[in-house]
Amino acid sequence: MLLPFNSQMEVNMFRKAAYSRYPRSHNEHLLTILQRKTKCRLIMNLTDVEKVARSFRRKVQVVSFESTSFAYQVNTMRNTDILISIHGAALVNIIFMQPKSVLMEFIHPSMKAPFYKLLSVYASLRYIEFRHFSHIDECSKTNWDPHLDTNLYVDLSALNRTLSLLYYSLLSSTYLQQTP
């Protein structure tokens, strides 16, 4: 499997270099939803996904990295403690997330592509593979891979359950870390 990094040490060195080059512009803990500006690989019910995310009383932002600076991408990911995104190349940016942050990758139910799961291990992130969709639309007539060229309608009740379990585990681990 071809990955841009081969070890946790390489990711940490790259992350440290980016952090020193692009100082933190603000210090927030954000749930970030990464949405593309293309016709394929979109979260079709994005507004509803955003509402579910906001129901957990988190600061939520929806971003797209097309036509943005590298500094913007680094700072966005650095301030993201939970990232939700469809599988795709923009997920290489997870290396700029703080260790122990969470990646929730929306991935086609038939697709086998563990790239970002492995990269999240190298980046010391928690990884959630999400394959619960109420509907999947092929969006390209000339697609080279039907698993990639799809638009996804997220199953909102499954997303709500997954985020509930995630927040419960995050609160539990924070509580356990704080107890003597």
Coordinates of N, CA and C in Angstrom, one line a residue:
M1 N 0.9 -1.2 0.0 CA 0.0 0.0 0.0 C 0.9 1.2 0.0
L2 N 0.6 2.2 -0.9 CA 1.4 3.4 -1.0 C 0.8 4.5 -0.2
L3 N 1.6 4.9 0.8 CA 1.2 6.0 1.7 C 2.3 7.1 1.6
P4 N 1.9 8.4 1.9 CA 2.9 9.4 1.8 C 3.9 9.4 3.0
F5 N 3.6 8.6 4.0 CA 4.5 8.5 5.2 C 4.6 7.0 5.6
N6 N 5.7 6.7 6.1 CA 6.0 5.3 6.5 C 6.0 5.0 8.0
S7 N 5.9 6.0 8.8 CA 5.9 5.8 10.2 C 5.3 6.9 11.0
Q8 N 5.1 6.7 12.3 CA 4.6 7.7 13.2 C 5.7 8.8 13.3
M9 N 6.9 8.4 13.3 CA 8.0 9.4 13.4 C 8.0 10.4 12.2
E10 N 7.8 9.9 11.0 CA 7.8 10.8 9.9 C 6.6 11.7 9.9
V11 N 5.4 11.3 10.3 CA 4.3 12.1 10.5 C 4.5 13.2 11.5
N12 N 5.1 12.8 12.7 CA 5.4 13.8 13.7 C 6.4 14.8 13.3
M13 N 7.4 14.4 12.5 CA 8.4 15.4 12.1 C 7.7 16.4 11.1
F14 N 6.9 15.9 10.2 CA 6.2 16.7 9.2 C 5.3 17.7 9.9
R15 N 4.5 17.2 10.9 CA 3.5 18.0 11.6 C 4.3 19.1 12.4
K16 N 5.3 18.7 13.0 CA 6.1 19.7 13.8 C 6.7 20.8 12.9
A17 N 7.2 20.4 11.7 CA 7.7 21.4 10.8 C 6.6 22.4 10.3
A18 N 5.4 21.8 10.0 CA 4.3 22.7 9.5 C 3.8 23.6 10.7
Y19 N 3.8 23.1 11.9 CA 3.3 23.9 13.0 C 4.3 25.1 13.3
S20 N 5.6 24.8 13.1 CA 6.6 25.9 13.3 C 6.6 26.9 12.2
R21 N 6.2 26.4 11.0 CA 6.2 27.3 9.8 C 4.9 28.2 9.8
Y22 N 3.8 27.6 10.3 CA 2.5 28.3 10.3 C 2.0 28.3 11.7
P23 N 2.3 29.4 12.4 CA 1.9 29.5 13.8 C 0.4 29.4 13.9
R24 N -0.1 28.9 15.0 CA -1.5 28.8 15.3 C -2.2 30.2 15.2
S25 N -3.3 30.3 14.4 CA -4.0 31.6 14.3 C -5.0 31.7 15.4
H26 N -5.5 30.6 15.9 CA -6.5 30.6 17.0 C -6.5 29.2 17.6
N27 N -7.1 29.1 18.8 CA -7.0 27.8 19.5 C -8.5 27.4 19.8
E28 N -9.0 26.6 18.9 CA -10.4 26.1 19.1 C -10.4 24.6 19.0
H29 N -11.5 24.1 19.5 CA -11.8 22.7 19.4 C -13.0 22.6 18.5
L30 N -12.8 22.2 17.3 CA -13.9 22.2 16.3 C -14.2 20.8 15.8
L31 N -15.5 20.6 15.5 CA -15.9 19.5 14.7 C -15.9 20.1 13.2
T32 N -15.1 19.6 12.4 CA -15.0 20.1 11.0 C -15.6 19.0 10.0
I33 N -16.5 19.5 9.2 CA -17.0 18.6 8.1 C -16.3 19.1 6.8
L34 N -15.6 18.2 6.2 CA -14.9 18.5 4.9 C -15.8 18.2 3.8
Q35 N -16.2 19.2 3.0 CA -17.1 19.0 1.8 C -16.4 19.4 0.6
R36 N -16.5 18.7 -0.5 CA -15.8 19.1 -1.7 C -16.7 20.0 -2.6
K37 N -16.0 20.7 -3.5 CA -16.7 21.6 -4.4 C -16.7 20.9 -5.8
T38 N -17.0 19.7 -5.8 CA -17.0 18.9 -7.1 C -18.4 18.4 -7.3
K39 N -18.6 17.7 -8.4 CA -20.0 17.1 -8.6 C -20.1 15.7 -8.0
C40 N -18.9 15.1 -7.7 CA -18.9 13.7 -7.1 C -18.3 13.7 -5.7
R41 N -18.6 12.7 -5.0 CA -18.1 12.5 -3.6 C -18.6 13.6 -2.7
L42 N -19.9 13.8 -2.7 CA -20.5 14.9 -1.9 C -21.3 14.2 -0.8
I43 N -21.5 14.9 0.3 CA -22.4 14.6 1.3 C -23.7 15.3 0.9
M44 N -24.7 14.6 0.4 CA -25.8 15.2 -0.2 C -26.8 15.8 0.8
N45 N -26.8 15.3 2.0 CA -27.7 15.8 3.0 C -26.8 16.5 4.1
L46 N -25.9 17.3 3.6 CA -24.9 18.0 4.4 C -25.6 18.9 5.5
T47 N -26.6 19.6 5.1 CA -27.3 20.5 6.1 C -27.8 19.6 7.3
D48 N -28.4 18.5 7.0 CA -28.9 17.6 8.1 C -27.7 17.0 8.9
V49 N -26.6 16.6 8.2 CA -25.4 16.1 8.9 C -24.9 17.2 9.9
E50 N -24.9 18.4 9.4 CA -24.4 19.6 10.2 C -25.3 19.7 11.4
K51 N -26.6 19.6 11.3 CA -27.6 19.8 12.4 C -27.3 18.7 13.4
V52 N -27.1 17.5 13.0 CA -26.8 16.4 13.9 C -25.6 16.7 14.7
A53 N -24.5 17.1 14.0 CA -23.3 17.5 14.7 C -23.5 18.6 15.7
R54 N -24.2 19.6 15.3 CA -24.5 20.8 16.2 C -25.3 20.4 17.4
S55 N -26.1 19.3 17.3 CA -27.0 18.9 18.4 C -26.1 18.4 19.6
F56 N -24.8 18.2 19.4 CA -24.0 17.8 20.5 C -23.3 19.0 21.2
R57 N -23.8 20.2 20.9 CA -23.3 21.5 21.4 C -21.8 21.7 21.2
R58 N -21.4 21.4 19.9 CA -20.1 21.6 19.5 C -20.0 22.8 18.5
K59 N -18.9 23.4 18.4 CA -18.7 24.4 17.4 C -18.4 23.6 16.1
V60 N -19.2 23.8 15.1 CA -19.1 23.0 13.9 C -18.8 24.0 12.7
Q61 N -17.9 23.5 11.8 CA -17.6 24.3 10.6 C -17.6 23.4 9.5
V62 N -18.0 23.9 8.3 CA -18.0 23.1 7.1 C -17.0 23.8 6.2
V63 N -16.0 23.1 5.7 CA -14.9 23.7 4.9 C -14.7 22.9 3.6
S64 N -14.1 23.5 2.7 CA -13.6 22.9 1.5 C -12.2 23.4 1.3
F65 N -11.3 22.5 0.9 CA -9.9 22.9 0.8 C -9.5 23.3 -0.7
E66 N -10.4 23.1 -1.6 CA -10.1 23.6 -3.0 C -9.9 25.1 -2.9
S67 N -8.8 25.5 -3.6 CA -8.5 26.9 -3.7 C -8.2 27.6 -2.4
T68 N -7.6 26.9 -1.4 CA -7.2 27.5 -0.2 C -5.7 27.3 0.0
S69 N -5.2 28.1 0.8 CA -3.7 28.1 1.1 C -3.3 26.9 1.9
F70 N -2.1 26.5 1.8 CA -1.6 25.4 2.7 C -1.7 25.9 4.2
A71 N -1.4 27.1 4.5 CA -1.5 27.6 5.8 C -2.9 27.5 6.4
Y72 N -3.9 27.8 5.6 CA -5.3 27.6 6.0 C -5.6 26.2 6.3
Q73 N -5.1 25.3 5.4 CA -5.4 23.8 5.7 C -4.7 23.3 6.9
V74 N -3.5 23.8 7.2 CA -2.8 23.4 8.4 C -3.5 23.9 9.6
N75 N -3.9 25.2 9.6 CA -4.6 25.7 10.8 C -5.9 25.1 11.0
T76 N -6.6 24.9 9.9 CA -8.0 24.3 10.1 C -7.9 22.9 10.7
M77 N -6.9 22.1 10.2 CA -6.8 20.8 10.8 C -6.2 20.8 12.2
R78 N -5.3 21.7 12.5 CA -4.7 21.8 13.8 C -5.8 22.1 14.9
N79 N -6.8 22.9 14.5 CA -7.9 23.3 15.4 C -9.1 22.3 15.4
T80 N -9.0 21.3 14.6 CA -10.1 20.3 14.5 C -9.8 19.1 15.4
D81 N -10.7 18.9 16.3 CA -10.6 17.7 17.1 C -11.4 16.5 16.6
I82 N -12.4 16.8 15.8 CA -13.2 15.7 15.1 C -13.4 16.2 13.7
L83 N -13.0 15.3 12.8 CA -13.1 15.6 11.3 C -14.1 14.5 10.8
I84 N -15.0 15.0 10.0 CA -15.9 14.1 9.2 C -15.7 14.4 7.8
S85 N -15.5 13.4 7.0 CA -15.2 13.6 5.6 C -15.5 12.3 4.8
I86 N -15.9 12.5 3.5 CA -15.9 11.3 2.6 C -14.5 11.0 2.2
H87 N -14.2 9.7 2.0 CA -12.9 9.2 1.6 C -12.4 10.1 0.4
G88 N -11.2 10.5 0.4 CA -10.6 11.2 -0.7 C -9.2 11.8 -0.3
A89 N -8.5 12.3 -1.3 CA -7.2 12.8 -1.2 C -7.0 13.9 -0.1
A90 N -8.0 14.7 0.1 CA -7.9 15.8 1.1 C -7.7 15.3 2.5
L91 N -8.0 14.0 2.7 CA -7.7 13.4 4.0 C -6.3 13.2 4.4
V92 N -5.4 13.4 3.4 CA -3.9 13.5 3.8 C -3.7 14.6 4.8
N93 N -4.5 15.6 4.8 CA -4.4 16.7 5.8 C -4.6 16.2 7.2
I94 N -5.0 15.0 7.5 CA -5.2 14.6 8.9 C -3.9 14.6 9.6
I95 N -2.8 14.6 8.9 CA -1.5 14.6 9.6 C -1.3 15.9 10.4
F96 N -2.1 16.9 10.1 CA -1.9 18.2 10.8 C -2.9 18.3 12.0
M97 N -3.7 17.3 12.2 CA -4.6 17.2 13.4 C -3.7 16.9 14.6
Q98 N -4.2 17.4 15.8 CA -3.5 17.1 17.0 C -3.6 15.6 17.4
P99 N -2.6 15.0 17.9 CA -2.8 13.6 18.4 C -4.0 13.4 19.3
K100 N -4.6 12.3 19.2 CA -5.8 11.9 19.9 C -7.1 12.5 19.4
S101 N -7.0 13.3 18.3 CA -8.2 13.8 17.6 C -8.8 12.6 16.9
V102 N -10.0 12.9 16.3 CA -10.8 11.8 15.7 C -11.1 12.1 14.2
L103 N -10.9 11.1 13.4 CA -11.3 11.1 12.0 C -12.4 10.1 11.8
M104 N -13.6 10.7 11.3 CA -14.7 9.8 10.9 C -14.8 9.9 9.4
E105 N -14.4 8.7 8.8 CA -14.3 8.7 7.3 C -15.6 8.0 6.8
F106 N -16.3 8.7 5.9 CA -17.5 8.2 5.2 C -16.9 7.4 4.0
I107 N -17.2 6.1 4.0 CA -16.6 5.3 2.9 C -17.7 4.4 2.3
H108 N -17.7 4.2 1.0 CA -18.7 3.4 0.3 C -18.7 2.0 1.0
P109 N -19.9 1.4 1.2 CA -20.0 0.1 1.9 C -19.2 -1.0 1.2
S110 N -18.9 -1.0 -0.1 CA -18.2 -2.0 -0.8 C -16.7 -1.7 -1.0
M111 N -16.3 -0.5 -0.7 CA -14.9 -0.1 -1.0 C -14.0 -0.6 0.1
K112 N -12.8 -1.1 -0.4 CA -11.8 -1.5 0.5 C -10.6 -0.6 0.3
A113 N -10.4 0.3 1.2 CA -9.3 1.3 1.0 C -8.8 1.8 2.4
P114 N -7.9 1.0 3.0 CA -7.5 1.4 4.4 C -6.5 2.5 4.5
F115 N -6.3 3.3 3.5 CA -5.2 4.2 3.5 C -5.2 5.2 4.7
Y116 N -6.4 5.8 4.9 CA -6.5 6.8 5.9 C -6.6 6.2 7.3
K117 N -7.1 5.0 7.4 CA -7.1 4.3 8.7 C -5.6 4.1 9.1
L118 N -4.8 3.7 8.2 CA -3.4 3.5 8.6 C -2.7 4.8 8.8
L119 N -3.0 5.8 8.0 CA -2.4 7.1 8.2 C -2.8 7.7 9.5
S120 N -4.1 7.5 9.9 CA -4.5 8.0 11.2 C -3.8 7.3 12.4
V121 N -3.4 6.0 12.2 CA -2.5 5.4 13.2 C -1.2 6.1 13.3
Y122 N -0.6 6.4 12.1 CA 0.7 7.1 12.1 C 0.6 8.5 12.7
A123 N -0.6 9.1 12.6 CA -0.8 10.5 13.1 C -1.3 10.5 14.5
S124 N -1.4 9.3 15.1 CA -1.9 9.1 16.5 C -3.3 9.6 16.7
L125 N -4.2 9.3 15.7 CA -5.6 9.8 15.8 C -6.5 8.6 16.1
R126 N -7.7 8.8 16.5 CA -8.7 7.8 16.6 C -9.4 7.8 15.3
Y127 N -9.8 6.6 14.8 CA -10.3 6.4 13.5 C -11.7 5.7 13.6
I128 N -12.7 6.3 12.9 CA -14.0 5.7 12.8 C -14.4 5.5 11.4
E129 N -14.6 4.3 11.0 CA -15.0 4.0 9.6 C -16.6 4.0 9.6
F130 N -17.2 4.9 8.8 CA -18.6 5.1 8.8 C -19.1 4.6 7.4
R131 N -20.0 3.6 7.4 CA -20.5 3.1 6.1 C -22.0 3.0 6.2
H132 N -22.7 3.9 6.8 CA -24.2 3.9 6.9 C -24.8 5.0 6.1
F133 N -25.4 4.6 5.0 CA -26.0 5.6 4.1 C -27.4 5.2 3.7
S134 N -28.3 6.1 3.7 CA -29.7 5.8 3.3 C -29.8 5.7 1.8
H135 N -28.9 6.3 1.1 CA -28.9 6.3 -0.4 C -27.6 6.6 -1.0
I136 N -27.2 6.0 -2.1 CA -25.9 6.2 -2.7 C -26.2 6.5 -4.2
D137 N -25.8 7.6 -4.7 CA -26.0 8.0 -6.1 C -24.6 7.9 -6.9
E138 N -24.6 7.2 -8.0 CA -23.5 7.3 -8.9 C -23.6 8.7 -9.5
C139 N -22.5 9.4 -9.6 CA -22.6 10.7 -10.2 C -21.8 10.9 -11.4
S140 N -21.1 9.9 -11.9 CA -20.3 10.0 -13.1 C -20.6 8.9 -14.1
K141 N -20.9 9.3 -15.3 CA -21.1 8.3 -16.3 C -19.8 7.6 -16.8
T142 N -18.7 8.3 -16.6 CA -17.4 7.8 -17.1 C -16.5 7.5 -16.0
N143 N -17.1 7.0 -14.9 CA -16.3 6.8 -13.7 C -15.3 5.6 -13.9
W144 N -14.2 5.7 -13.3 CA -13.2 4.7 -13.3 C -13.4 3.7 -12.1
D145 N -14.1 4.2 -11.1 CA -14.3 3.3 -9.9 C -15.7 3.7 -9.4
P146 N -16.7 2.8 -9.5 CA -18.0 3.2 -9.0 C -18.1 3.4 -7.5
H147 N -17.1 3.0 -6.7 CA -17.1 3.2 -5.3 C -16.6 4.6 -4.9
L148 N -15.9 5.2 -5.8 CA -15.3 6.5 -5.6 C -16.3 7.6 -6.1
D149 N -16.8 7.4 -7.3 CA -17.6 8.4 -8.0 C -19.1 8.3 -7.5
T150 N -19.3 8.5 -6.3 CA -20.7 8.5 -5.7 C -20.9 9.7 -4.8
N151 N -22.2 10.0 -4.7 CA -22.6 11.0 -3.7 C -23.4 10.2 -2.6
L152 N -23.2 10.6 -1.4 CA -23.7 9.8 -0.3 C -24.8 10.6 0.5
Y153 N -25.8 9.9 0.8 CA -26.8 10.4 1.7 C -26.6 9.7 3.1
V154 N -26.2 10.4 4.1 CA -25.8 9.8 5.4 C -27.1 9.4 6.1
D155 N -27.0 8.2 6.7 CA -28.1 7.7 7.5 C -28.0 8.5 8.9
L156 N -28.9 9.5 9.1 CA -28.7 10.4 10.2 C -28.9 9.7 11.6
S157 N -29.7 8.7 11.7 CA -29.8 8.0 13.0 C -28.6 7.3 13.3
A158 N -27.9 6.7 12.3 CA -26.6 6.0 12.5 C -25.6 7.0 12.9
L159 N -25.6 8.2 12.2 CA -24.6 9.2 12.6 C -24.8 9.7 14.0
N160 N -26.0 9.9 14.4 CA -26.4 10.3 15.7 C -25.9 9.3 16.8
R161 N -26.1 8.0 16.5 CA -25.6 7.0 17.4 C -24.1 7.0 17.5
T162 N -23.5 7.1 16.3 CA -22.0 7.0 16.3 C -21.4 8.2 17.1
L163 N -21.9 9.4 16.8 CA -21.4 10.6 17.5 C -21.7 10.5 19.0
S164 N -22.9 9.9 19.4 CA -23.2 9.8 20.8 C -22.2 8.9 21.5
L165 N -21.9 7.7 20.9 CA -20.9 6.8 21.4 C -19.5 7.5 21.5
L166 N -19.2 8.2 20.4 CA -17.9 8.9 20.4 C -17.8 9.9 21.5
Y167 N -18.8 10.8 21.7 CA -18.7 11.7 22.8 C -18.7 11.1 24.2
Y168 N -19.5 10.0 24.3 CA -19.5 9.3 25.6 C -18.0 8.8 25.9
S169 N -17.4 8.2 24.9 CA -16.0 7.6 25.1 C -15.0 8.8 25.3
L170 N -15.2 9.9 24.6 CA -14.3 11.0 24.9 C -14.5 11.6 26.3
L171 N -15.7 11.7 26.7 CA -16.0 12.2 28.1 C -15.4 11.3 29.1
S172 N -15.6 10.0 28.9 CA -15.2 9.0 29.8 C -13.7 9.0 29.9
S173 N -13.0 9.1 28.8 CA -11.5 9.1 28.8 C -11.0 10.4 29.5
T174 N -11.7 11.5 29.3 CA -11.3 12.8 29.9 C -11.5 12.6 31.4
Y175 N -12.6 12.1 31.8 CA -12.9 11.9 33.2 C -11.9 11.0 33.9
L176 N -11.5 9.9 33.2 CA -10.6 8.9 33.8 C -9.2 9.6 33.9
Q177 N -8.8 10.4 32.9 CA -7.5 11.1 33.0 C -7.4 12.1 34.1
Q178 N -8.6 12.7 34.5 CA -8.6 13.7 35.5 C -8.7 13.1 36.9
T179 N -9.2 11.9 37.1 CA -9.3 11.3 38.4 C -8.0 10.8 38.9
P180 N -7.7 11.1 40.2 CA -6.4 10.7 40.8 C -6.2 9.2 40.9

